[in-house]
XYZ file of C-alpha atoms in Angstrom:
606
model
C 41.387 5.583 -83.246
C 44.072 8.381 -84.115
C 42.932 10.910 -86.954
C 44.692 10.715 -89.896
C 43.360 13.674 -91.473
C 45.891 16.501 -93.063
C 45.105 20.103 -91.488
C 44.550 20.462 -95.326
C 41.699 17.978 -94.914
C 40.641 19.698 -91.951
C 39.875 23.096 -93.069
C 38.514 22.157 -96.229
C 36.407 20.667 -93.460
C 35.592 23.484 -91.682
C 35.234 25.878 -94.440
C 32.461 23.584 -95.820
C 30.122 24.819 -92.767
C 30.767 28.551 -93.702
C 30.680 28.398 -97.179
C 26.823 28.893 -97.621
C 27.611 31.863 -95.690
C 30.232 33.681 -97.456
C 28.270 36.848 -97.971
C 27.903 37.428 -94.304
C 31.539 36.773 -93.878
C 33.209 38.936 -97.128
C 30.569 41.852 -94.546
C 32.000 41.389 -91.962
C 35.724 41.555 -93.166
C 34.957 44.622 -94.866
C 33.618 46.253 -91.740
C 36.721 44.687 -89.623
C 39.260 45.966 -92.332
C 37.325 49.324 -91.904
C 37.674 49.586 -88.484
C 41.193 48.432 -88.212
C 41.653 51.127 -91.009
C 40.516 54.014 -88.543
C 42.715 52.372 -85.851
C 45.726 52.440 -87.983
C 44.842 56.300 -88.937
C 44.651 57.189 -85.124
C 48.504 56.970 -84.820
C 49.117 59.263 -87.925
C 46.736 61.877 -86.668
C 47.755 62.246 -82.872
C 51.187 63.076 -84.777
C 49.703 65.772 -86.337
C 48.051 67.101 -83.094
C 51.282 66.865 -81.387
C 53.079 68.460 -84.328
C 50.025 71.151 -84.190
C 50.949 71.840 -80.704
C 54.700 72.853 -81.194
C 53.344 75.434 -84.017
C 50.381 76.478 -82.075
C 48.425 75.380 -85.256
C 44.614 75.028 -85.088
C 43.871 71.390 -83.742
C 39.970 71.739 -84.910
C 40.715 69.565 -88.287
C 42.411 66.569 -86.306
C 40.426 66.527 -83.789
C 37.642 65.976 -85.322
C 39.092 63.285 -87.360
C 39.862 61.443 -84.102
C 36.176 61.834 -82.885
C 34.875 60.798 -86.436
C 37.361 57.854 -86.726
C 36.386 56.868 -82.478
C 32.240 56.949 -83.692
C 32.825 55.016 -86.867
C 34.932 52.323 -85.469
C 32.971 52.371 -82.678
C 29.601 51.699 -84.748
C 31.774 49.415 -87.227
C 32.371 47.146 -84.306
C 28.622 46.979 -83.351
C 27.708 45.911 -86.115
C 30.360 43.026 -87.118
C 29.494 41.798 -83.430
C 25.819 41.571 -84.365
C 26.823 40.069 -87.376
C 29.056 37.319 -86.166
C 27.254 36.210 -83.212
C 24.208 35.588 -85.324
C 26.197 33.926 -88.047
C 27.887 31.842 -85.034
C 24.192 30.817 -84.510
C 23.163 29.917 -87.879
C 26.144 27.417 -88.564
C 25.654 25.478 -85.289
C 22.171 25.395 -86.497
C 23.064 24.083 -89.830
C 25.616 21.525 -88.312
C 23.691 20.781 -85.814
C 20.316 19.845 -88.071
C 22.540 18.125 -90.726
C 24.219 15.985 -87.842
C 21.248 15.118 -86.501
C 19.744 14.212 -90.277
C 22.462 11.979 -91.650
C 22.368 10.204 -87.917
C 18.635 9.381 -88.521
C 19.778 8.548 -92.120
C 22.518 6.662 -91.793
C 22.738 2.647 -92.103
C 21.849 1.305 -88.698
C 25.422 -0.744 -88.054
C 26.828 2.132 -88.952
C 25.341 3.954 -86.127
C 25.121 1.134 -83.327
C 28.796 0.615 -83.844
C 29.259 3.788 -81.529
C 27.612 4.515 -78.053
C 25.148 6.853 -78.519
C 26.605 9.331 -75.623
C 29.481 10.102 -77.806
C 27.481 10.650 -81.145
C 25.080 13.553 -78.791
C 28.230 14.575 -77.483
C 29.633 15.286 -80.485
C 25.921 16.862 -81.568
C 25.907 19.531 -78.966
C 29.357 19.618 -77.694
C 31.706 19.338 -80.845
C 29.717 21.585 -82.894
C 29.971 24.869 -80.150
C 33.630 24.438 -81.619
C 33.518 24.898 -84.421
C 31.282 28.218 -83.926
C 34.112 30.669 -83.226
C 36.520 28.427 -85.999
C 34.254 29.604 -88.571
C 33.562 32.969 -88.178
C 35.337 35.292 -85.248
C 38.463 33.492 -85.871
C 38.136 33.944 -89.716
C 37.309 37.562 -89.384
C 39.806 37.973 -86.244
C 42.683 36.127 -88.336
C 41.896 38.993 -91.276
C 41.839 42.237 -89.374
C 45.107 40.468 -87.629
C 46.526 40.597 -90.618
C 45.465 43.520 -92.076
C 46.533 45.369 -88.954
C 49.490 43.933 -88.766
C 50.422 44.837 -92.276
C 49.087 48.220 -91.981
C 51.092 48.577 -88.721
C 54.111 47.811 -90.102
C 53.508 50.030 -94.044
C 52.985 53.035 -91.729
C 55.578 52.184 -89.269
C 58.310 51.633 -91.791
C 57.113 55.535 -93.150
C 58.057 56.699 -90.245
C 61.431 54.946 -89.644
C 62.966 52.057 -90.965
C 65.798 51.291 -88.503
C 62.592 51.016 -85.297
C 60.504 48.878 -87.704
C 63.778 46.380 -88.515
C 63.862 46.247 -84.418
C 60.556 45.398 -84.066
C 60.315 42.882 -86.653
C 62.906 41.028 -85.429
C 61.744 40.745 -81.724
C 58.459 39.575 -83.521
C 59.715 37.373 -85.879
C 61.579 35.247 -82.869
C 58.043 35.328 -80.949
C 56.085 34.419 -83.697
C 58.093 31.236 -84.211
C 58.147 30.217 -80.845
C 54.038 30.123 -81.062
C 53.907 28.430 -84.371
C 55.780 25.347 -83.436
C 53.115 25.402 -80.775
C 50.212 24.411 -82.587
C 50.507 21.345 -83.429
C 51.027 20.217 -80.013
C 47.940 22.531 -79.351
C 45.463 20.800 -81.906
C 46.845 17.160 -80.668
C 46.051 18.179 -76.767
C 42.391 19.919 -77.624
C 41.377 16.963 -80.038
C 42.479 14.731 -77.076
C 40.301 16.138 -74.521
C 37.030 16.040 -77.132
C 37.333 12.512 -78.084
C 37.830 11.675 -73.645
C 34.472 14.041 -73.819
C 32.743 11.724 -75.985
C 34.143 8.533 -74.245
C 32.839 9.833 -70.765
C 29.045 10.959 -72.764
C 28.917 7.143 -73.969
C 29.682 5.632 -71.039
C 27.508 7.768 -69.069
C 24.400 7.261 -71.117
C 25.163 3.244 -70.586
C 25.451 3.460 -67.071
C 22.264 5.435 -66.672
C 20.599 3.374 -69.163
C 21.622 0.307 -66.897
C 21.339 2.032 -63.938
C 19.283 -0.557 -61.992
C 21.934 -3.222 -62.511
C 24.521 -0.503 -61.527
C 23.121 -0.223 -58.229
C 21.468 -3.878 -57.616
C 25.487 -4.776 -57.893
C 26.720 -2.336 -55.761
C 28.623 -0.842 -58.896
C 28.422 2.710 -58.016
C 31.812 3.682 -56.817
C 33.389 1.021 -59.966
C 31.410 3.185 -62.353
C 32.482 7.030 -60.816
C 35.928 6.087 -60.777
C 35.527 4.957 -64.327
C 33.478 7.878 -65.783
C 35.819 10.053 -63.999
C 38.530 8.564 -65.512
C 37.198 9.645 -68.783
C 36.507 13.086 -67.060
C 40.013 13.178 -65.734
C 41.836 12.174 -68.550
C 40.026 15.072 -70.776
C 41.148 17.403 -67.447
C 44.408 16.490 -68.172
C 43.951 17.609 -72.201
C 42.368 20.584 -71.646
C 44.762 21.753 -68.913
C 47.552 20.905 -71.393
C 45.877 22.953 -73.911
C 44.976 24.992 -71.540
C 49.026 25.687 -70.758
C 50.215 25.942 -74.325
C 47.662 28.670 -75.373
C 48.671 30.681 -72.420
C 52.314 29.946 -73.086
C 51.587 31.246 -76.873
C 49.767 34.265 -75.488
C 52.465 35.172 -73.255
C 55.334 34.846 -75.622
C 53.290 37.431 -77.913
C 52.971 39.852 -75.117
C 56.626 39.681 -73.795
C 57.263 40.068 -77.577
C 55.460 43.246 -77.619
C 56.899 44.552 -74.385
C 60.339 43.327 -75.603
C 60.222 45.638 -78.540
C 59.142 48.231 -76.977
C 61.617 48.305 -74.074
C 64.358 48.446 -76.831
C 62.740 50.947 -79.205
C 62.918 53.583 -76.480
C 66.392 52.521 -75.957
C 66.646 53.265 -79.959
C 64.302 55.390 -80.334
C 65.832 58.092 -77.331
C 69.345 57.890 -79.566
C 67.769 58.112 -82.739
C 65.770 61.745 -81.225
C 69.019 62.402 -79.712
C 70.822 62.651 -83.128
C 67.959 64.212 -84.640
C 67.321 61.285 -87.038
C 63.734 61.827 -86.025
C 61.673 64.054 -83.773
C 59.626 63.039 -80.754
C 56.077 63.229 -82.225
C 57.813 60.475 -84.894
C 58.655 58.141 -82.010
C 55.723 59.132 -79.666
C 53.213 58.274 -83.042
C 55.679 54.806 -83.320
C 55.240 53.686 -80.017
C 51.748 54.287 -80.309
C 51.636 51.665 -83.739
C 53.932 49.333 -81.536
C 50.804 49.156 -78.919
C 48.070 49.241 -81.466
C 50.352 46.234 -82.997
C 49.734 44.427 -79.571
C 46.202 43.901 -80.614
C 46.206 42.287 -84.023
C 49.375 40.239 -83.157
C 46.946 39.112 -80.338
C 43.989 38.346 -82.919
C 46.131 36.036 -84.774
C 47.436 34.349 -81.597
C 43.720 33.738 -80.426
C 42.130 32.613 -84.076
C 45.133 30.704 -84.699
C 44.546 28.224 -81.069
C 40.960 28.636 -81.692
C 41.561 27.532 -85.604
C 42.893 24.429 -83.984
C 40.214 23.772 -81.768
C 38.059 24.597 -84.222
C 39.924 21.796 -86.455
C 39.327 18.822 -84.047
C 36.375 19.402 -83.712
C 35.376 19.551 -87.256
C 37.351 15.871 -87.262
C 35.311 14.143 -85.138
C 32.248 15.854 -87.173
C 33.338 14.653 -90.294
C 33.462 11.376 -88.765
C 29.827 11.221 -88.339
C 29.040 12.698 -91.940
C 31.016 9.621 -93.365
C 28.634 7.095 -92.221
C 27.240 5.074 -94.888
C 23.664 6.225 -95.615
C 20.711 3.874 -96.559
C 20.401 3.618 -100.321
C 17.788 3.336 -102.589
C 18.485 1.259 -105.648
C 14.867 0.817 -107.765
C 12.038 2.464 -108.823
C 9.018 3.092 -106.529
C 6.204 0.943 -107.131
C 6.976 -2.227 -108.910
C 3.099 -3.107 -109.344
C 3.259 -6.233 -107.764
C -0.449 -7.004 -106.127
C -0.276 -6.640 -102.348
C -3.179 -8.613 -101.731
C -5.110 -12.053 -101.816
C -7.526 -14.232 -100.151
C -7.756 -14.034 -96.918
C -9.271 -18.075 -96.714
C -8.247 -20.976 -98.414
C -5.296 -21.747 -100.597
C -3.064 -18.638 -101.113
C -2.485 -18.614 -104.763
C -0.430 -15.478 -104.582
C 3.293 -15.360 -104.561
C 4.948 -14.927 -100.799
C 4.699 -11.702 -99.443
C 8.635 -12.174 -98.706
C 11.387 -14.593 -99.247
C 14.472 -14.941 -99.033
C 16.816 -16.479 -101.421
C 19.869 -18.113 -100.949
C 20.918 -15.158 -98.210
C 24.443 -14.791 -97.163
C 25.328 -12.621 -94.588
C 28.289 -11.533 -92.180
C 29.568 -9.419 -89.899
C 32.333 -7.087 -90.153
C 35.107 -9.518 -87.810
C 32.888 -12.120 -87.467
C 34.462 -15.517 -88.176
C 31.470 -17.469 -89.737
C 28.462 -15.564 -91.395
C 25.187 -14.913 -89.641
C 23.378 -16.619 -92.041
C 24.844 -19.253 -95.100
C 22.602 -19.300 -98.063
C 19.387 -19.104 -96.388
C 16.503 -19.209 -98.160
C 12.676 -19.072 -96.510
C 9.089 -18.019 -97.948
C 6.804 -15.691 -95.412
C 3.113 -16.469 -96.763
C 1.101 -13.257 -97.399
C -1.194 -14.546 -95.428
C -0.620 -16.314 -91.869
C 2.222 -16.885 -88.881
C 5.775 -17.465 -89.191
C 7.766 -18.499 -86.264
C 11.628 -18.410 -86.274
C 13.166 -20.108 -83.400
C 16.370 -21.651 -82.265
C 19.296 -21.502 -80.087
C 21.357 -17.658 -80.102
C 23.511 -17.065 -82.129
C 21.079 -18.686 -85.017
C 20.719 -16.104 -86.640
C 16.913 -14.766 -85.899
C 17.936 -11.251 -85.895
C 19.701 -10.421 -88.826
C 16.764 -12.093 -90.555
C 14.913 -9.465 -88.857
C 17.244 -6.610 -89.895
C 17.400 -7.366 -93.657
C 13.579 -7.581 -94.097
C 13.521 -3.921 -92.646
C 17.053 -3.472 -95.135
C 18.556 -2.275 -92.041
C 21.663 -5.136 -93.564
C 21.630 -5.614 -96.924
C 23.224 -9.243 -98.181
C 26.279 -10.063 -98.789
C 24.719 -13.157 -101.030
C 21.363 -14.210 -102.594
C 18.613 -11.525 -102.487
C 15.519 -10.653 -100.452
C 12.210 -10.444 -102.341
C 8.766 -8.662 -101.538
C 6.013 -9.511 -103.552
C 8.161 -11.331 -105.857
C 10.602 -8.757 -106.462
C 13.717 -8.191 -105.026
C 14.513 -5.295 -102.584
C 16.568 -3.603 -104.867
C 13.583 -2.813 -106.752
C 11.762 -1.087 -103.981
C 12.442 1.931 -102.130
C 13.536 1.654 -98.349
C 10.055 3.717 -97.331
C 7.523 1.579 -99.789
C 9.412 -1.349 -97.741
C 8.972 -0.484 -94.581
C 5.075 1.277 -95.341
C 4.544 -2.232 -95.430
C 6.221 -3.558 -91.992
C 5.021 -2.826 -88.715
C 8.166 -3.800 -86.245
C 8.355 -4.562 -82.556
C 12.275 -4.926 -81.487
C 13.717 -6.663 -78.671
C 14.535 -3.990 -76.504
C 11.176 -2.168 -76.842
C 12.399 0.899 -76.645
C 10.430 4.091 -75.509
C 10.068 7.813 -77.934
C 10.723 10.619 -75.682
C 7.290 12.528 -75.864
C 3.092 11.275 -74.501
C 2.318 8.040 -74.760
C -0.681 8.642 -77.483
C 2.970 9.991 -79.606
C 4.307 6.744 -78.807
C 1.637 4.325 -79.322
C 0.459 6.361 -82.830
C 4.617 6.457 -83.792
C 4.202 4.696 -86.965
C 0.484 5.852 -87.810
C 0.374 9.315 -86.714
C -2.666 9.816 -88.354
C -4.172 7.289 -86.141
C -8.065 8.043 -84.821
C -8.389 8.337 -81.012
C -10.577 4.809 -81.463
C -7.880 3.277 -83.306
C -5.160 3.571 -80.226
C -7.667 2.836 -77.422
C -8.265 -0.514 -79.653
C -5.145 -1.166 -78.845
C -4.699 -0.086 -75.671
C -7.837 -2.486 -74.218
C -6.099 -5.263 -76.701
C -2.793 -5.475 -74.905
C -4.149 -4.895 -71.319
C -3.209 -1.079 -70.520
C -6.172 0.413 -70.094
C -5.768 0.540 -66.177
C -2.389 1.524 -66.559
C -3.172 4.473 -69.099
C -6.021 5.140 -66.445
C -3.429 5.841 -63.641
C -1.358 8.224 -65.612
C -1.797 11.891 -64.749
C -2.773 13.267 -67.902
C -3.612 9.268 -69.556
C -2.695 8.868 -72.796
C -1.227 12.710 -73.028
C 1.476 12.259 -70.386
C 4.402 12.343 -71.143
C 6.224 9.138 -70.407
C 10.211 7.699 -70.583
C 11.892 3.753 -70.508
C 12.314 4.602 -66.439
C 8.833 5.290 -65.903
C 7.094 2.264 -67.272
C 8.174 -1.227 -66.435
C 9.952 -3.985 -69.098
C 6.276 -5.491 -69.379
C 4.950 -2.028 -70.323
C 7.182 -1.132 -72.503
C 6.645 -4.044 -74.581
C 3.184 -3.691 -74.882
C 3.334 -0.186 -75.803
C 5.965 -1.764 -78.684
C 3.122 -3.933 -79.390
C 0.220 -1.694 -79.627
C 2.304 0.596 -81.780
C 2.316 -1.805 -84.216
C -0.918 -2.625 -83.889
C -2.384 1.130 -84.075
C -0.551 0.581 -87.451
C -2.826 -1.813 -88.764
C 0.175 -3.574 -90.529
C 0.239 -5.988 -93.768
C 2.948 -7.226 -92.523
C 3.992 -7.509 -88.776
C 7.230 -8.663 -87.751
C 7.778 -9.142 -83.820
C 11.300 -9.977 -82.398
C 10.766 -11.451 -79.051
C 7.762 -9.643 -77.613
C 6.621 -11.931 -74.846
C 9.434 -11.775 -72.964
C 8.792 -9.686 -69.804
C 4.754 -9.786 -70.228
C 2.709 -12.001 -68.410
C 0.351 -14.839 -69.035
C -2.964 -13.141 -69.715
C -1.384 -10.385 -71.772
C 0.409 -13.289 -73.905
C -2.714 -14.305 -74.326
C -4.070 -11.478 -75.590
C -1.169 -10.456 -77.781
C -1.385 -14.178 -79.185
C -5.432 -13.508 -80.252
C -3.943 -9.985 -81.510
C -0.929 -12.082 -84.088
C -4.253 -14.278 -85.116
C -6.353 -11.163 -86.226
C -3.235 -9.547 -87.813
C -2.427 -13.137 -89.660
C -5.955 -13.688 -90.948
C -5.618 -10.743 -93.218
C -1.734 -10.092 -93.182
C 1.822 -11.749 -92.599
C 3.315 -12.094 -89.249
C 7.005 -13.072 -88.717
C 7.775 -13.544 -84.841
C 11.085 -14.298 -83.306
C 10.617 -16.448 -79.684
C 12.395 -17.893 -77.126
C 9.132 -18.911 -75.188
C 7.665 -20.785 -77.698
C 3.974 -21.333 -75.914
C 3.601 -17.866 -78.200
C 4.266 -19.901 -81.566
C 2.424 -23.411 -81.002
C -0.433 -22.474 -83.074
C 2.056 -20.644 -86.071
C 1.508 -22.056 -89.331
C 5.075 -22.631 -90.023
C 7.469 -22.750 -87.407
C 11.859 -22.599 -89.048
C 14.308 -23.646 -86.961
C 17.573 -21.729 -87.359
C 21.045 -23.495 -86.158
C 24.300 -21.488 -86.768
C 23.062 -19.519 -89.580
C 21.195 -22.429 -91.294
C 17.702 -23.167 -91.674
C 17.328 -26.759 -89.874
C 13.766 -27.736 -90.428
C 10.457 -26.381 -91.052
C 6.914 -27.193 -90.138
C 4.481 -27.214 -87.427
C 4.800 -27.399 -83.826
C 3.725 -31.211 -83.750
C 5.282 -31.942 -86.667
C 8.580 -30.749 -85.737
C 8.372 -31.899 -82.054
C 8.022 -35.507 -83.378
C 10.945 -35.332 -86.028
C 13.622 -32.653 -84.531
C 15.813 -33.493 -82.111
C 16.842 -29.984 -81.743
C 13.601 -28.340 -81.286
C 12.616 -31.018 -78.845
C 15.377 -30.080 -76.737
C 14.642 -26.334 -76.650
C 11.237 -27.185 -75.964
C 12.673 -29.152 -73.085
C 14.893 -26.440 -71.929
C 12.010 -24.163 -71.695
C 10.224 -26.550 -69.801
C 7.204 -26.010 -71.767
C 3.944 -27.662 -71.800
C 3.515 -28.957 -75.338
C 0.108 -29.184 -75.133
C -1.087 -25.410 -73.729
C -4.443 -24.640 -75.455
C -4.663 -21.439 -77.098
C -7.698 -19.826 -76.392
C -10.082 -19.417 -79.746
C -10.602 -16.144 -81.147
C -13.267 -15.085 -83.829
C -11.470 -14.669 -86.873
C -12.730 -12.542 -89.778
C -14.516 -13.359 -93.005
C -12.254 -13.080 -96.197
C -11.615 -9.203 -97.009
C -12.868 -8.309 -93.553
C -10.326 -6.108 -90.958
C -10.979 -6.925 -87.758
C -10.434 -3.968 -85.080
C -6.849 -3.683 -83.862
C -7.573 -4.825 -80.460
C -9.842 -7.703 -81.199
C-alpha cells in the first residue's frame, strides 16, 4: 500500500523521536558550530602568515592561533562524536521499546493482519534508520549550513566578483541534487517495505518448514523469498545510484569552481585587483566549502532514508490499542456453590452479539446470545466457519461487538477493565503456541508466582513427566515450537492453564494432536476445573464434550440448539451428522474422577 504521507508529515514524524532529546542535540550544534567556527578562521589566519612572510613579520601570534584553533576543533569533534553516537543509541532504544510496547498493546486484529516477519523487521531493521536521521544528519545538516554561510560571509570579504563565480557553479549543482530526492526517498522506502515482505515471508516458511520440505517446496520458496530479496536489490542499488550521482555532482561542482576561479582569480592578481595571499586564502574557503556542501548532500539522502523509515514506523504506532472503558471492580460476587442449583447469575453471557469482519460478507456471529454457568462445562461445537472462535476472542475482548454486549458477572465488559477480565480467564488457543524461554517460564506464563508443586501438578496431570524427565536441564531447559512435538505443545498450553488455577477456563480445540490416554486425563482435569469454576471448550472431536453440561451448536453464526449430548443427538439433525462425520462412538465411557466437596480446590493435576 503506497504512503500517502506529506514529507511535512514525515518529519514531524521523525522529530517526535528526538524531541525528548533536544538538550543533547542544541550541545551538540553548539560544539559543531564551534568547530566549524575554527575551520572557517583557519583560512583568514594562513593569510596573515603568508602576508607575515612578505614583511618578515613575527609569525609567533598566528601560529599559535592555528595550533589553538587545530586542538580545539580537534577536542570539539571528540566530544560531539561521543555525544551523537550515544544519543544514536538512546533513540533506537526508545523506538525500539515503544515499538515493541504498543505491538504487545495493540488490538490483536490489528496485529495479525500483518506477518509478523515484517512487524520485527521493521523493529530492528527500520529503526537503525532512523538513527543517523535524527541526530548526525540534524547536526551534519547545521554545521553544513553554518559553514556554508560562513564560507561564503568571509569569502565575499575577500572578493566579490570570485564569490559571484562560485555561487553560480553551486547554485546549478545544488539544483541538480535537489530534484534528486524525491526519486531518492521513493527508491529507499521501496527497498524497506521489499525488506519487510521478504522478513514475513521468511518467518512463514520457517514456521511451516516441515510442509515446505515434505512437498518438495524448497526451490518454489528460494526463488520466492529471493524475489523479495531481489526486488529490494534492485531499490537499494537505485538508491544506491542516485546518492552517488548527487555526491558526484557536488564534487564536480566544487572542482568546477575552482578550475575557473584560478582562471579568474590569475587575471584578477594580474591587474592587481587583489594579491596572491587574497586568492591563495580563497581557494583555501573554496576547499573548506567542499566539506559542508558535502554534509548537506549526505544528511539530506540520509534525511530521506531516515523519512521512510519513520513511515513504515508510524504505521505500527497507529494501530488501534485495547481500551478500557469502566471502572475496576464492579463488586459483582465471583463466587457460589460449588453443588446443587447455582443460584448465582452466569459467570458470562452474551447478549444479542453481532459481529463481523472487516470484508467479510455475512457477520461471524448474528445476534447471538448464550449463558456460561459459573459453575460447570460448556461445549461449543459445529461445522467451521460457525463461528466458535470469535466467541472465543470477545470473551478475552480481543473483538469487541459490533451489536449486543458481553457480560461477566452480570455486568457488561465495558464496565471492567481488560486485565480484571482476563485475571479471570485462563486460555488455551488453537495453535498452542510456545514462549521463547525454559519450560517451567512457559508452563508458570500466566501464574508466575506459581510454587514448584503447583507446575509438577500439572505436569504428572497432562502426562509429561517422562518427557520433562528427558530434557537436559528438565523443567529449566530452554525449549522452542521445533523442539517439542504438536501433542506437546498442547499439553504444555494445557498445563499452563492449569498451573493457573483458573475461575474460568476457556480451551479452543485442545485435543487435537494428543492422544487417547492424555484426553483422558485432560478430560478428568476440565471436571476438577468445572466443579469449582467455568469451562468453555471449543471441539471438533467431540468424545472430549460428551459428558459437558451444555453442549451449543453454532451454524453460520447462529446458535442452533442447546443441550446435552443425548439430548441433542436424538433431536438435531445437524449434530448427528457431525457426530457421524467424526465417526464417533456415542457411547465412550468417561472414566470417573473424584470430584471435590463444595468450597474445596482440588490439586491442579488431579
Amino acid at each position: 500500500m503506497p504512503d500517502e504521507r506529506t514529507t511535512k508529515d514525515k518529519v514531524r514524524i521523525l522529530w517526535a523521536y528526538a524531541r525528548p532529546h533536544k538538550p543533547v542535540l542544541v550541545v551538540a550544534l553548539i560544539l559543531g558550530a564551534l568547530g566549524t567556527a575554527a575551520e572557517l578562521a583557519t583560512p583568514l589566519v594562513t593569510k596573515a602568515v603568508l602576508d607575515g612572510l612578505e614583511t618578515s613579520a613575527s609569525l609567533a601570534t598566528p601560529i599559535t592561533i592555528l595550533g589553538v584553533l587545530l586542538v580545539a576543533g580537534s577536542v570539539m569533534g571528540l566530544v560531539q562524536g561521543i555525544m551523537l553516537g550515544t544519543l544514536a543509541e538512546r533513540i533506537i532504544l526508545a523506538a525500539r521499546t515503544g515499538l515493541v510496547r504498543h505491538l504487545l498493546h495493540a488490538r490483536v486484529p490489528a496485529v495479525t493482519a500483518r506477518p509478523p516477519g515484517e512487524l520485527v523487521t521493521r523493529v530492528t531493521s527500520d529503526t537503525l534508520l532512523i538513527r543517523e536521521a535524527t541526530t548526525s544528519s540534524v547536526v551534519n545538516f547545521v554545521n553544513g549550513i553554518i559553514g556554508l554561510v560562513g564560507a561564503v560571509v568571509l569569502m565575499a570579504y575577500l572578493d566579490v566578483v570570485l564569490l559571484g563565480v562560485t555561487i553560480g557553479v553551486l547554485f546549478l549543482a545544488g539544483l541538480s541534487v535537489v530534484a534528486l530526492m524525491p526519486r531518492l526517498s521513493k527508491a529507499q522506502q521501496e527497498a524497506q517495505e521489499h525488506v519487510g515482505a521478504l522478513g514475513g515471508r521468511l518467518e512463514g516458511v520457517v514456521r511451516a518448514l516441515r510442509t515446505v520440505k515434505s512437498a518438495r517446496a524448497e526451490g518454489r520458496e528460494t526463488d520466492r523469498v529471493s524475489g523479495h530479496a531481489e526486488a529490494s536489490a534492485r531499490s537499494g542499488i537505485r538508491a544506491v545510484k542516485l546518492e552517488n550521482v548527487s555526491w558526484t555532482i557536488t564534487g564536480v561542482g566544487v572542482n568546477l569552481a575552482v578550475m575557473l576561479l584560478l582562471g579568474v582569480g590569475a587575471w584578477r592578481v594580474s591587474t592587481e585587483a587583489i594579491t596572491v595571499t587574497t586568492l591563495v586564502a580563497f581557494l583555501l574557503y573554496v576547499f573548506q566549502l567542499m566539506m559542508p556542501v558535502m554534509l548537506l548532500t549526505m544528511s539530506l539522502t540520509s534525511l530521506q532514508s531516515g523519512l521512510a523509515a519513520a513511515a513504515r514506523i508510524s504505521e505500527i504506532e497507529e494501530m488501534e490499542l485495547e481500551k478500557d472503558g469502566g471502572v475496576p471492580g464492579p463488586g459483582a460476587p465471583r463466587t457460589g456453590r460449588a453443588g446443587g442449583a447455582d443460584v448465582d447469575p452466569p459467570v458470562l453471557r452474551l447478549h444479542e452479539v453481532t459481529y463481523r469482519y472487516a470484508g467479510a460478507e455475512r457477520p461471524a456471529l448474528d445476534r447471538v446470545s448464550l449463558a456460561v454457568p459459573r459453575h460447570g462445562h460448556t461445549a461449543i461445537v459445529g461445522p467451521s466457519g460457525a463461528g466458535k472462535t470469535t466467541i472465543m476472542s470477545l470473551l478475552l475482548r480481543f473483538l469487541a461487538p459490533d451489536g449486543g454486549r458481553v457480560e461477566l458477572d452480570g455486568h457488561p465488559y465495558e464496565r471492567w477493565t481488560t486485565d480484571e477480565i482476563r485475571s479471570r480467564i485462563a486460555y488455551v488457543e488453537q495453535d498452542t503456541p510456545i514462549v521463547p524461554g525454559t519450560l517451567r517460564e512457559n508452563l508458570a506464563y500466566a501464574a508466575p508466582g506459581a510454587t514448584d508443586a503447583e507446575v509438577l501438578a500439572a505436569v504428572e496431570a497432562l502426562r509429561l513427566a517422562e518427557r520433562v524427565a528427558a530434557l537436559p536441564a528438565g523443567l529449566d531447559t530452554e525449549v522452542s515450537a521445533s523442539e517439542l512435538s504438536g501433542g506437546e505443545r498442547q499439553r504444555v498450553a494445557v498445563a499452563r492453564a492449569l498451573v493457573a488455577r483458573p475461575e474460568i477456563l476457556l480451551l479452543d480445540e485442545a485435543t487435537a494432536q494428543l492422544d487417547g490416554l492424555t484426553e483422558a486425563a485432560l478430560a478428568a482435569a476440565i471436571r476438577d476445573v468445572a466443579s469449582t469454576g467455568a469451562v468453555v471448550t471449543i471441539a471438533h472431536r467431540l468424545s472430549t464434550v460428551i459428558d459437558a453440561d451444555q453442549i451449543v451448536l453454532l451454524e453460520r453464526g447462529h446458535v442452533r440448539a442447546v443441550g446435552r449430548h443425548a439430548e441433542l443427538l436424538e433431536t438435531d439433525e445437524l449434530y448427528r451428522e457431525l457426530v457421524a462425520a467424526l465417526r464417533m462412538d456415542t457411547h465412550v465411557a468417561v472414566p470417573d474422577v473424584e470430584v471435590p466437596e463444595a468450597g474445596e480446590r482440588a490439586p491442579a493435576g488431579a
